Tab-separated table of C-alpha atoms and ligand atoms in Angstrom:
chain	number	residue	atom	x	y	z
A	19	MET	CA	20.558	8.276	-18.005
A	20	GLU	CA	23.086	6.455	-15.889
A	21	ILE	CA	23.024	2.685	-16.009
A	22	HIS	CA	24.664	0.643	-13.286
A	23	LEU	CA	26.671	-2.055	-14.937
A	24	SER	CA	26.835	-4.871	-12.488
A	25	LYS	CA	28.017	-8.446	-12.490
A	26	THR	CA	24.528	-9.269	-13.742
A	27	VAL	CA	25.246	-7.989	-17.209
A	28	MET	CA	28.490	-9.943	-17.457
A	29	MET	CA	26.818	-13.345	-17.168
A	30	ASN	CA	26.112	-15.169	-20.390
A	31	ASP	CA	22.653	-16.147	-21.564
A	32	THR	CA	22.956	-19.844	-20.747
A	33	LEU	CA	23.966	-19.122	-17.174
A	34	ILE	CA	21.160	-16.621	-16.764
A	35	LYS	CA	18.637	-19.106	-18.123
A	36	GLU	CA	19.866	-21.751	-15.673
A	37	LEU	CA	19.795	-19.322	-12.814
A	38	ALA	CA	16.274	-18.184	-13.698
A	39	ASP	CA	15.093	-21.808	-13.527
A	40	VAL	CA	16.784	-22.220	-10.145
A	41	ALA	CA	15.173	-18.984	-8.978
A	42	LYS	CA	11.659	-19.998	-10.034
A	43	ASP	CA	11.954	-23.325	-8.250
A	44	ALA	CA	13.258	-21.563	-5.160
A	45	ALA	CA	10.242	-19.231	-5.249
A	46	LEU	CA	7.880	-22.202	-5.492
A	47	LEU	CA	9.721	-23.985	-2.671
A	48	GLN	CA	9.514	-20.931	-0.436
A	49	GLY	CA	5.851	-20.345	-1.176
A	50	VAL	CA	6.170	-17.118	-3.155
A	51	LEU	CA	2.963	-18.034	-4.932
A	52	MET	CA	0.042	-16.660	-6.841
A	53	ARG	CA	-2.953	-18.291	-8.385
A	54	ILE	CA	-2.978	-18.124	-12.160
A	55	GLN	CA	-4.949	-15.526	-14.032
A	56	GLU	CA	-7.149	-18.124	-15.750
A	57	THR	CA	-8.422	-19.611	-12.467
A	58	PRO	CA	-8.131	-16.941	-9.768
A	59	ASN	CA	-10.494	-18.736	-7.430
A	60	SER	CA	-8.874	-22.146	-7.372
A	61	SER	CA	-5.571	-23.328	-5.960
A	62	GLU	CA	-5.377	-26.326	-8.319
A	63	LEU	CA	-2.972	-24.419	-10.528
A	64	VAL	CA	-0.597	-21.888	-9.040
A	65	THR	CA	2.568	-20.200	-10.198
A	66	TYR	CA	5.331	-18.137	-8.598
A	67	ALA	CA	4.516	-14.511	-7.896
A	68	PRO	CA	6.600	-12.412	-10.308
A	69	PHE	CA	9.988	-11.404	-8.928
A	70	THR	CA	13.414	-10.148	-9.955
A	71	LEU	CA	16.228	-12.567	-10.640
A	72	PHE	CA	18.618	-10.471	-8.545
A	73	PRO	CA	18.131	-8.228	-5.508
A	74	THR	CA	18.542	-4.493	-6.073
A	75	PRO	CA	21.175	-2.294	-4.431
A	76	VAL	CA	19.659	0.235	-2.010
A	77	PRO	CA	21.742	2.743	-0.031
A	78	LYS	CA	21.725	1.785	3.626
A	79	ALA	CA	21.245	5.296	5.010
A	80	VAL	CA	18.115	5.903	2.966
A	81	PHE	CA	16.720	2.488	3.839
A	82	LEU	CA	17.215	3.123	7.554
A	83	GLN	CA	15.650	6.567	7.176
A	84	ALA	CA	12.507	4.942	5.759
A	85	LEU	CA	12.297	2.496	8.659
A	86	ALA	CA	12.934	5.211	11.231
A	87	VAL	CA	10.116	7.488	10.080
A	88	GLN	CA	7.478	4.735	9.947
A	89	THR	CA	6.162	4.929	13.509
A	90	HIS	CA	5.762	8.691	13.060
A	91	TYR	CA	3.742	8.093	9.919
A	92	ASN	CA	1.585	5.678	11.906
A	93	THR	CA	0.966	8.354	14.511
A	94	LEU	CA	0.242	10.927	11.826
A	95	VAL	CA	-2.322	8.736	10.041
A	96	ASP	CA	-4.000	8.015	13.339
A	97	LYS	CA	-4.129	11.679	14.350
A	98	ILE	CA	-5.576	12.673	10.987
A	99	SER	CA	-8.242	9.997	11.285
A	100	GLN	CA	-9.393	11.529	14.563
A	101	ASP	CA	-9.401	15.110	13.337
A	102	THR	CA	-12.858	15.535	11.876
A	103	ASP	CA	-12.417	19.210	11.039
A	104	PHE	CA	-9.139	18.619	9.273
A	105	LEU	CA	-10.559	15.804	7.136
A	106	GLU	CA	-13.569	17.876	6.223
A	107	GLU	CA	-11.518	20.876	5.208
A	108	ALA	CA	-8.851	18.872	3.395
A	109	LEU	CA	-11.368	16.899	1.368
A	110	SER	CA	-14.021	19.565	0.770
A	111	SER	CA	-12.913	20.380	-2.785
A	112	THR	CA	-12.354	16.732	-3.695
A	113	ILE	CA	-15.746	15.553	-2.527
A	114	ALA	CA	-17.437	18.312	-4.489
A	115	VAL	CA	-16.366	16.618	-7.721
A	116	ASP	CA	-15.230	13.054	-6.981
A	117	ASP	CA	-18.212	10.788	-6.427
A	118	PHE	CA	-16.331	7.903	-4.831
A	119	THR	CA	-14.542	10.030	-2.231
A	120	ALA	CA	-17.811	11.864	-1.631
A	121	ARG	CA	-19.550	8.574	-0.942
A	122	LEU	CA	-16.845	7.517	1.501
A	123	PHE	CA	-17.049	10.882	3.190
A	124	LYS	CA	-20.804	10.564	3.560
A	125	LEU	CA	-20.279	7.218	5.267
A	126	HIS	CA	-17.758	8.829	7.588
A	127	GLN	CA	-20.236	11.566	8.520
A	128	GLN	CA	-22.953	9.035	9.130
A	129	ILE	CA	-20.704	7.162	11.566
A	130	LEU	CA	-19.719	10.370	13.358
A	131	LYS	CA	-23.353	11.339	13.754
A	132	GLU	CA	-24.210	7.977	15.219
A	133	GLY	CA	-21.079	7.915	17.369
A	134	ARG	CA	-18.246	5.433	16.874
A	135	SER	CA	-19.183	2.208	18.617
A	136	GLN	CA	-15.664	0.836	18.933
A	137	SER	CA	-12.733	2.642	20.567
A	138	ILE	CA	-10.139	0.092	19.415
A	139	VAL	CA	-8.388	1.124	16.216
A	140	LEU	CA	-6.148	-1.130	14.143
A	141	GLY	CA	-3.864	0.381	11.503
A	142	LEU	CA	-1.864	-1.651	8.996
A	143	ASN	CA	-0.066	0.826	6.747
A	144	ARG	CA	2.500	0.728	4.027
A	145	SER	CA	4.393	3.863	3.162
A	146	ASP	CA	5.909	3.711	-0.337
A	147	TYR	CA	8.991	5.577	-1.509
A	148	MET	CA	11.233	6.041	-4.474
A	149	LEU	CA	14.834	7.171	-4.200
A	150	ASP	CA	15.171	10.396	-6.117
A	151	GLN	CA	18.506	10.645	-7.862
A	152	ARG	CA	20.380	13.837	-6.973
A	153	ASP	CA	22.894	15.501	-9.306
A	154	ASP	CA	25.795	14.483	-7.054
A	155	GLY	CA	24.875	10.795	-7.408
A	156	SER	CA	23.349	10.482	-3.938
A	157	SER	CA	19.682	9.708	-3.522
A	158	SER	CA	16.931	11.093	-1.386
A	159	LEU	CA	13.948	9.269	0.023
A	160	LYS	CA	10.651	10.564	-1.393
A	161	GLN	CA	7.265	9.237	-0.422
A	162	ILE	CA	5.063	8.134	-3.322
A	163	GLU	CA	2.012	7.525	-1.164
A	164	ILE	CA	0.854	5.919	2.049
A	165	ASN	CA	-1.571	3.012	1.888
A	166	THR	CA	-3.947	2.732	4.821
A	167	PHE	CA	-6.259	0.288	3.059
A	168	ALA	CA	-5.395	-3.263	1.958
A	169	ALA	CA	-1.645	-2.661	1.785
A	170	SER	CA	-0.491	-5.912	0.256
A	171	PHE	CA	2.594	-8.112	-0.139
A	172	GLY	CA	3.483	-8.277	3.556
A	173	GLY	CA	2.943	-12.021	3.292
A	174	LEU	CA	4.885	-12.864	0.159
A	175	SER	CA	7.718	-10.460	0.969
A	176	SER	CA	8.317	-12.494	4.134
A	177	ARG	CA	9.395	-15.372	1.865
A	178	THR	CA	11.438	-13.657	-0.823
A	179	PRO	CA	14.692	-13.136	1.153
A	180	ASP	CA	15.470	-16.867	1.070
A	181	VAL	CA	14.851	-16.967	-2.675
A	182	HIS	CA	17.414	-14.274	-3.410
A	183	ARG	CA	19.880	-15.704	-0.910
A	184	HIS	CA	19.708	-18.997	-2.745
A	185	VAL	CA	20.039	-17.405	-6.186
A	186	LEU	CA	23.106	-15.439	-5.130
A	187	LYS	CA	24.755	-18.518	-3.659
A	188	VAL	CA	24.168	-20.508	-6.825
A	189	ALA	CA	25.541	-17.553	-8.802
A	190	GLY	CA	28.740	-17.740	-6.728
A	191	ARG	CA	28.016	-14.588	-4.776
A	192	LEU	CA	28.000	-16.029	-1.259
A	193	GLU	CA	29.130	-12.861	0.454
A	194	GLU	CA	26.357	-10.789	-1.095
A	195	SER	CA	23.816	-13.466	-0.208
A	196	GLN	CA	24.614	-12.840	3.445
A	197	ASN	CA	23.660	-9.193	3.031
A	198	ILE	CA	20.039	-9.945	2.175
A	199	LEU	CA	18.040	-8.748	5.139
A	200	ASP	CA	15.599	-10.835	7.085
A	201	ASN	CA	12.079	-9.596	6.613
A	202	ASN	CA	8.851	-10.777	8.191
A	203	PRO	CA	6.002	-8.306	7.779
A	204	ALA	CA	3.507	-11.196	7.915
A	205	ALA	CA	4.366	-11.857	11.548
A	206	GLY	CA	4.315	-8.152	12.390
A	207	LEU	CA	0.970	-7.505	10.715
A	208	ALA	CA	-0.499	-10.546	12.472
A	209	ARG	CA	0.879	-9.330	15.823
A	210	ALA	CA	-1.137	-6.135	15.486
A	211	VAL	CA	-4.284	-7.934	14.328
A	212	ALA	CA	-3.872	-10.343	17.259
A	213	LYS	CA	-3.583	-7.419	19.669
A	214	ALA	CA	-6.811	-5.893	18.362
A	215	TRP	CA	-8.537	-9.281	18.575
A	216	GLU	CA	-7.415	-9.766	22.191
A	217	LEU	CA	-8.604	-6.303	23.178
A	218	TYR	CA	-11.965	-7.025	21.586
A	219	GLY	CA	-12.094	-9.843	24.080
A	220	SER	CA	-14.176	-12.715	22.774
A	221	GLU	CA	-12.494	-16.052	22.120
A	222	ARG	CA	-15.169	-17.271	19.769
A	223	ALA	CA	-15.108	-14.169	17.579
A	224	VAL	CA	-13.196	-14.379	14.314
A	225	VAL	CA	-10.908	-12.148	12.284
A	226	MET	CA	-12.794	-11.662	9.032
A	227	PHE	CA	-10.733	-11.023	5.907
A	228	LEU	CA	-13.060	-9.133	3.587
A	229	VAL	CA	-11.661	-10.382	0.301
A	230	GLU	CA	-11.912	-9.658	-3.405
A	231	GLU	CA	-14.112	-11.475	-5.880
A	232	SER	CA	-11.041	-12.612	-7.741
A	233	GLN	CA	-8.509	-14.005	-5.270
A	234	ARG	CA	-5.315	-14.324	-7.270
A	235	ASN	CA	-3.142	-12.978	-4.491
A	236	ILE	CA	-4.644	-15.236	-1.823
A	237	PHE	CA	-1.308	-16.601	-0.604
A	238	ASP	CA	-0.150	-13.167	0.463
A	239	GLN	CA	-3.127	-13.098	2.819
A	240	ARG	CA	-2.832	-16.752	3.822
A	241	TYR	CA	0.518	-16.001	5.472
A	242	ILE	CA	-1.166	-13.567	7.811
A	243	GLU	CA	-4.036	-15.972	8.421
A	244	SER	CA	-1.545	-18.679	9.189
A	245	GLU	CA	0.272	-16.464	11.711
A	246	LEU	CA	-3.070	-15.815	13.410
A	247	TRP	CA	-3.985	-19.496	13.555
A	248	LYS	CA	-0.597	-20.160	15.182
A	249	ARG	CA	-1.918	-17.975	17.992
A	250	ASN	CA	-5.211	-19.882	17.977
A	251	ILE	CA	-7.032	-16.898	16.564
A	252	PRO	CA	-9.720	-18.038	14.115
A	253	THR	CA	-9.919	-16.368	10.705
A	254	LYS	CA	-12.595	-16.435	8.012
A	255	ARG	CA	-12.542	-15.206	4.436
A	256	LYS	CA	-15.753	-13.478	3.357
A	257	ARG	CA	-16.854	-11.335	0.468
A	258	PHE	CA	-19.096	-8.287	0.421
A	259	ASP	CA	-21.824	-10.555	-0.899
A	260	ASP	CA	-21.596	-12.787	2.201
A	261	VAL	CA	-21.992	-9.737	4.413
A	262	CYS	CA	-24.932	-8.537	2.291
A	263	LYS	CA	-26.677	-11.881	2.622
A	264	THR	CA	-25.864	-12.960	6.167
A	265	GLY	CA	-24.480	-9.940	8.035
A	266	SER	CA	-26.309	-8.482	11.020
A	267	LEU	CA	-25.789	-6.512	14.226
A	268	ASP	CA	-27.205	-7.548	17.584
A	269	GLN	CA	-28.518	-5.005	20.102
A	270	ASP	CA	-24.950	-4.307	21.286
A	271	LYS	CA	-23.892	-3.768	17.656
A	272	ARG	CA	-21.820	-6.926	17.651
A	273	LEU	CA	-21.285	-7.985	14.041
A	274	PHE	CA	-22.357	-11.462	12.957
A	275	VAL	CA	-21.615	-12.933	9.534
A	276	ASP	CA	-22.798	-16.439	8.701
A	277	GLY	CA	-23.758	-16.842	12.332
A	278	GLN	CA	-20.287	-16.050	13.622
A	279	GLU	CA	-19.259	-13.064	15.702
A	280	VAL	CA	-16.598	-10.911	14.056
A	281	ALA	CA	-13.946	-9.274	16.255
A	282	VAL	CA	-11.876	-7.691	13.474
A	283	VAL	CA	-12.766	-6.835	9.884
A	284	TYR	CA	-9.582	-6.725	7.832
A	285	PHE	CA	-10.487	-5.098	4.518
A	286	ARG	CA	-8.552	-6.425	1.564
A	287	ASN	CA	-11.271	-5.217	-0.763
A	288	GLY	CA	-13.347	-2.050	-0.947
A	289	TYR	CA	-10.866	0.653	-1.999
A	290	MET	CA	-12.015	0.995	-5.616
A	291	PRO	CA	-15.374	2.275	-6.916
A	292	GLN	CA	-15.799	-0.959	-8.913
A	293	ASN	CA	-15.657	-2.964	-5.656
A	294	TYR	CA	-19.073	-1.519	-4.826
A	295	ILE	CA	-21.193	-3.222	-7.422
A	296	SER	CA	-24.547	-2.227	-5.942
A	297	GLU	CA	-26.254	-0.270	-3.184
A	298	GLN	CA	-26.226	-3.508	-1.159
A	299	THR	CA	-22.433	-3.441	-1.167
A	300	TRP	CA	-22.478	0.059	0.290
A	301	ASP	CA	-25.025	-1.120	2.850
A	302	ALA	CA	-22.662	-3.939	3.815
A	303	ARG	CA	-19.774	-1.486	4.255
A	304	LEU	CA	-22.000	0.707	6.416
A	305	LEU	CA	-23.083	-2.275	8.504
A	306	MET	CA	-19.457	-3.167	9.221
A	307	GLU	CA	-18.525	0.453	9.959
A	308	ARG	CA	-21.398	0.814	12.409
A	309	SER	CA	-20.539	-2.408	14.177
A	310	LEU	CA	-18.543	-3.075	17.299
A	311	ALA	CA	-15.974	-5.017	15.259
A	312	VAL	CA	-12.532	-3.443	14.957
A	313	LYS	CA	-12.183	-2.204	11.386
A	314	CYS	CA	-8.874	-2.175	9.548
A	315	PRO	CA	-9.106	0.490	8.404
A	316	ASP	CA	-12.116	2.296	9.774
A	317	ILE	CA	-13.709	4.812	7.427
A	318	SER	CA	-11.847	7.823	8.832
A	319	THR	CA	-8.476	6.073	8.507
A	320	HIS	CA	-9.468	5.130	4.962
A	321	LEU	CA	-9.990	8.832	4.203
A	322	ALA	CA	-6.701	9.749	5.931
A	323	GLY	CA	-4.951	7.691	3.249
A	324	THR	CA	-6.272	9.689	0.283
A	325	LYS	CA	-3.920	11.445	-2.089
A	326	LYS	CA	-5.648	14.765	-1.417
A	327	VAL	CA	-4.776	14.476	2.277
A	328	GLN	CA	-1.185	13.688	1.276
A	329	GLN	CA	-1.060	16.922	-0.714
A	330	VAL	CA	-2.612	19.018	2.053
A	331	LEU	CA	-0.026	17.695	4.531
A	332	THR	CA	2.730	19.401	2.539
A	333	ARG	CA	1.212	22.841	3.125
A	334	PRO	CA	3.152	25.028	5.556
A	335	GLY	CA	2.153	24.556	9.189
A	336	VAL	CA	0.015	21.455	8.743
A	337	LEU	CA	2.478	18.911	10.120
A	338	GLU	CA	3.236	21.324	12.971
A	339	LYS	CA	-0.431	21.264	13.866
A	340	PHE	CA	-0.302	17.469	14.298
A	341	PHE	CA	3.035	17.478	16.139
A	342	PRO	CA	3.017	20.820	17.983
A	343	ASP	CA	5.866	20.011	20.366
A	344	GLN	CA	7.944	17.726	18.174
A	345	PRO	CA	9.899	19.712	15.591
A	346	GLN	CA	12.239	16.755	14.970
A	347	VAL	CA	9.319	14.532	14.051
A	348	VAL	CA	7.970	17.200	11.722
A	349	GLU	CA	11.368	17.500	10.102
A	350	GLN	CA	11.763	13.738	9.748
A	351	ILE	CA	8.399	13.355	8.049
A	352	ARG	CA	8.736	16.450	5.877
A	353	ALA	CA	12.132	15.314	4.600
A	354	THR	CA	10.318	12.494	2.782
A	355	PHE	CA	7.792	14.753	1.028
A	356	ALA	CA	8.013	15.324	-2.693
A	357	GLY	CA	6.502	18.492	-4.146
A	358	LEU	CA	2.702	18.199	-4.167
A	359	TYR	CA	0.410	20.840	-5.620
A	360	THR	CA	-3.254	21.690	-5.292
A	361	LEU	CA	-5.597	21.954	-8.245
A	362	ASP	CA	-8.333	23.640	-6.230
A	363	MET	CA	-9.988	26.676	-7.815
A	364	GLY	CA	-8.115	29.912	-7.230
A	365	PRO	CA	-4.716	31.440	-7.973
A	366	GLU	CA	-2.705	28.610	-6.378
A	367	GLY	CA	-4.459	25.974	-8.449
A	368	ASP	CA	-4.125	28.153	-11.554
A	369	LYS	CA	-0.388	28.277	-10.962
A	370	THR	CA	-0.303	24.485	-10.739
A	371	VAL	CA	-2.100	24.219	-14.083
A	372	THR	CA	0.391	26.559	-15.748
A	373	MET	CA	3.363	24.685	-14.289
A	374	ALA	CA	2.044	21.329	-15.434
A	375	LEU	CA	1.195	22.507	-18.953
A	376	GLU	CA	4.639	24.064	-19.372
A	377	GLU	CA	6.640	21.020	-18.265
A	378	PRO	CA	4.367	17.981	-18.070
A	379	ASP	CA	7.298	15.564	-17.934
A	380	ARG	CA	8.291	16.908	-14.545
A	381	TYR	CA	5.044	15.821	-12.912
A	382	VAL	CA	2.507	13.092	-12.258
A	383	LEU	CA	-1.205	13.934	-12.247
A	384	LYS	CA	-3.137	11.848	-9.746
A	385	PRO	CA	-6.853	11.294	-9.272
A	386	GLN	CA	-8.185	9.958	-5.937
A	387	ARG	CA	-7.799	6.318	-6.863
A	388	GLU	CA	-5.851	3.333	-5.573
A	389	GLY	CA	-4.627	0.085	-7.016
A	390	GLY	CA	-2.343	1.174	-9.834
A	391	GLY	CA	-2.883	2.341	-13.396
A	392	ASN	CA	-4.839	5.516	-12.606
A	393	ASN	CA	-2.144	8.190	-12.732
A	394	ILE	CA	-1.487	10.408	-15.706
A	395	TYR	CA	1.934	11.181	-17.183
A	396	GLY	CA	3.631	13.250	-19.875
A	397	SER	CA	1.611	14.629	-22.777
A	398	GLU	CA	-1.549	13.051	-21.416
A	399	ILE	CA	-1.322	15.480	-18.498
A	400	CYS	CA	-1.776	18.315	-20.999
A	401	GLN	CA	-4.721	16.607	-22.667
A	402	VAL	CA	-6.491	16.040	-19.363
A	403	LEU	CA	-5.723	19.463	-17.909
A	404	GLN	CA	-6.745	21.282	-21.094
A	405	GLY	CA	-10.102	19.594	-20.692
A	406	VAL	CA	-10.665	20.377	-17.018
A	407	LYS	CA	-8.537	23.416	-16.219
A	408	GLY	CA	-11.372	25.925	-16.355
A	409	SER	CA	-13.823	23.894	-14.306
A	410	THR	CA	-14.118	22.466	-10.818
A	411	GLU	CA	-13.489	19.024	-12.311
A	412	ARG	CA	-9.789	19.693	-11.915
A	413	MET	CA	-10.218	19.489	-8.113
A	414	ALA	CA	-10.517	15.705	-8.427
A	415	TYR	CA	-6.742	15.630	-9.051
A	416	ILE	CA	-3.519	16.586	-7.358
A	417	LEU	CA	-0.189	17.212	-9.058
A	418	MET	CA	3.067	15.707	-7.822
A	419	ASP	CA	6.728	16.084	-8.717
A	420	LYS	CA	7.901	13.103	-10.690
A	421	ILE	CA	10.559	11.139	-8.826
A	422	HIS	CA	13.543	9.867	-10.794
A	423	PRO	CA	15.208	6.828	-9.280
A	424	ALA	CA	18.471	5.557	-10.765
A	425	PRO	CA	17.745	2.719	-13.172
A	426	VAL	CA	19.307	-0.641	-12.394
A	427	GLN	CA	19.527	-3.578	-14.788
A	428	ASN	CA	17.784	-6.771	-13.834
A	429	TYR	CA	15.713	-9.653	-15.149
A	430	LEU	CA	12.010	-9.748	-14.289
A	431	LEU	CA	10.753	-13.298	-13.870
A	432	ARG	CA	7.123	-13.615	-14.778
A	433	ARG	CA	5.127	-16.552	-16.074
A	434	ASP	CA	5.062	-16.645	-19.869
A	435	ALA	CA	7.282	-13.586	-20.220
A	436	PRO	CA	10.572	-13.686	-22.171
A	437	LEU	CA	13.784	-13.611	-20.142
A	438	GLN	CA	15.441	-10.324	-20.945
A	439	LEU	CA	17.571	-7.697	-19.320
A	440	ASN	CA	15.550	-4.616	-18.397
A	441	ASN	CA	16.283	-1.153	-17.143
A	442	CYS	CA	14.436	-1.171	-13.864
A	443	LEU	CA	13.136	1.244	-11.265
A	444	SER	CA	12.343	0.246	-7.710
A	445	GLU	CA	9.908	1.368	-5.050
A	446	LEU	CA	10.524	0.702	-1.373
A	447	GLY	CA	7.565	0.085	0.922
A	448	VAL	CA	7.687	0.069	4.704
A	449	PHE	CA	5.030	-1.667	6.784
A	450	GLY	CA	3.774	-0.002	9.925
A	451	THR	CA	1.215	-1.217	12.431
A	452	TYR	CA	-0.536	0.355	15.364
A	453	VAL	CA	-3.321	-0.395	17.779
A	454	ARG	CA	-5.009	2.318	19.770
A	455	GLN	CA	-7.593	1.843	22.492
A	456	GLY	CA	-9.364	5.069	23.290
A	457	LYS	CA	-6.551	7.510	23.958
A	458	ASP	CA	-3.849	4.887	24.519
A	459	MET	CA	-1.521	3.826	21.732
A	460	VAL	CA	-0.943	0.269	22.862
A	461	MET	CA	1.221	-0.679	19.881
A	462	ASN	CA	3.111	1.310	17.258
A	463	GLU	CA	5.669	-0.596	15.213
A	464	CYS	CA	7.615	-0.759	11.990
A	465	VAL	CA	7.307	-4.397	10.930
A	466	GLY	CA	9.228	-4.854	7.715
A	467	HIS	CA	9.713	-3.776	4.146
A	468	LEU	CA	8.847	-4.529	0.547
A	469	LEU	CA	10.859	-3.765	-2.546
A	470	ARG	CA	9.022	-3.758	-5.851
A	471	THR	CA	10.758	-3.321	-9.174
A	472	LYS	CA	9.402	-2.572	-12.629
A	473	SER	CA	10.767	-1.976	-16.080
A	474	SER	CA	11.451	1.733	-16.615
A	475	GLU	CA	9.214	1.597	-19.705
A	476	HIS	CA	6.241	1.631	-17.368
A	477	SER	CA	5.349	4.836	-15.543
A	478	ASP	CA	2.783	3.296	-13.271
A	479	GLY	CA	1.467	0.129	-11.759
A	480	GLY	CA	2.062	-2.311	-8.946
A	481	VAL	CA	2.524	-6.068	-8.701
A	482	ALA	CA	-1.202	-6.795	-8.794
A	483	ALA	CA	-1.512	-4.582	-11.883
A	484	GLY	CA	1.012	-6.889	-13.593
A	485	VAL	CA	3.762	-4.291	-13.927
A	486	ALA	CA	6.013	-4.438	-10.886
A	487	VAL	CA	7.559	-7.594	-9.423
A	488	LEU	CA	8.786	-8.547	-5.955
A	489	ASP	CA	12.398	-7.784	-5.090
A	490	ASN	CA	14.741	-7.459	-2.108
A	491	PRO	CA	17.024	-4.610	-1.155
A	492	LEU	CA	20.724	-5.342	-1.068
A	493	LEU	CA	22.077	-2.693	1.251
A	494	ILE	CA	25.127	-0.832	0.001
B	707	ADP	P1	-1.714	3.732	-6.468
B	707	ADP	O1	-2.606	4.086	-5.341
B	707	ADP	O2	-2.417	3.463	-7.740
B	707	ADP	O3	-0.729	2.669	-6.079
B	707	ADP	P2	0.581	5.518	-6.530
B	707	ADP	O4	0.605	6.919	-6.117
B	707	ADP	O5	1.298	4.557	-5.649
B	707	ADP	O6	-0.921	5.083	-6.765
B	707	ADP	O7	1.178	5.408	-7.996
B	707	ADP	C1	1.252	4.207	-8.712
B	707	ADP	C2	2.638	4.026	-9.300
B	707	ADP	O8	2.979	5.144	-10.135
B	707	ADP	C3	3.737	3.974	-8.259
B	707	ADP	O9	3.892	2.659	-7.794
B	707	ADP	C4	4.936	4.471	-9.047
B	707	ADP	O10	5.485	3.433	-9.843
B	707	ADP	C5	4.329	5.499	-9.983
B	707	ADP	N1	4.404	6.853	-9.386
B	707	ADP	C6	3.496	7.420	-8.589
B	707	ADP	N2	3.868	8.650	-8.189
B	707	ADP	C7	5.053	8.864	-8.757
B	707	ADP	C8	5.979	9.958	-8.747
B	707	ADP	N3	5.709	11.070	-8.061
B	707	ADP	N4	7.122	9.832	-9.462
B	707	ADP	C9	7.391	8.718	-10.173
B	707	ADP	N5	6.562	7.658	-10.226
B	707	ADP	C10	5.406	7.713	-9.543
B	708	MG	MG1	0.861	2.784	-4.837
């Protein structure tokens, strides 16, 4: 394993300790905040959101490639969401064995049967990548997944550039500090929400953030709320329970919650089975889906973001179907695909099982879940596959090539964690937004980036899962 020895390693412990204190204060000053674990529903005590002491070098060409492909990914997600037959075929094996996806799919069918009541679609996506290390030392951009539901950290990552700029200056690295890119996904995400709100066309109607029970990461969302209020667009934070108790549709299917009309439902909750604690929660989701409110995402866009769909997209001819006259777009998207393999019943799936059992360390086994901590690695792949390989249960998973980014040394700053040098791996996210009205794409943008870094000891897990921390790319 190659380790990049940087100036970081040369600094002595006292200097690093001082710099870490400077960095934490800078994060607090800039509002890179999280509520503390003990009191997730109160802002009386907050701390900095975990972040790296130093920014991480990222090759410029690969970074630009990720930005350049984003609007095509937006288009792709949107096209998939409108292709009922494709979704049905792609997900047919999954829904036969995965109850949660099956439930979502049922909701989707219910909406189709009734007819979609709203022709305005709002997409806020984040496509995540790792840079796979090639033998010649160069790296290639490989997509880990695309998030069409509750893609987070657009708010906080709008504030981290100034933190790292400050740290580098204090560390005597002025020139490098000037290479930290500006980044403002919060403004970009809000621009798209604002567009959808305007098209909905009622000044009194609010943007409803459908939020989690435990709101530790509230500040990330507050940035977007704040951008909306700057435009005099009212926002409200509501939980599923509020919708259960006070939600209703009028005869035009306008959604009312707590007596207020809702123009846009921005889901920041509802992507995990455990978010649906009762049948009433499902009823609330259905109520919102049926309504005239713009949903971000709507149920079909939610399904377009599943890992099974990601795997099906890598099959020959599928991208061509979505972009029949645009071979360059197909090529640009496909260049970011890692190897993805079906576990459906049949010879192809059998081959995948054999491959995985022979060399489990080359792959990641993924169920249809979001939010970190669900994937399976190494010898555990064998355990799981031995159990399910002969039955349809295996269709709940897909297999993916494991990506190997070059490790970089850094310090991860996290409340109550010791200050130590770690071998780290990073994941680059790119935010994309779009608004469609009927057949017209009225907005399709790439609105910023997110770099998350974790210790290489961990195979899985995001910032919310307590594994990765916020970072910034330093283009090289
Ligand atoms: P989730 O929906 O839970 O975020 P992901 O597919 O993003 O699922 O996987 C979670 C984490 O696991 C990623 O952030 C990354 O750290 C790691 N991971 C996922 N896929 C791969 C892969 N193919 N190679 C290496 N690491 C991976
Ligand atoms: Mg992820």
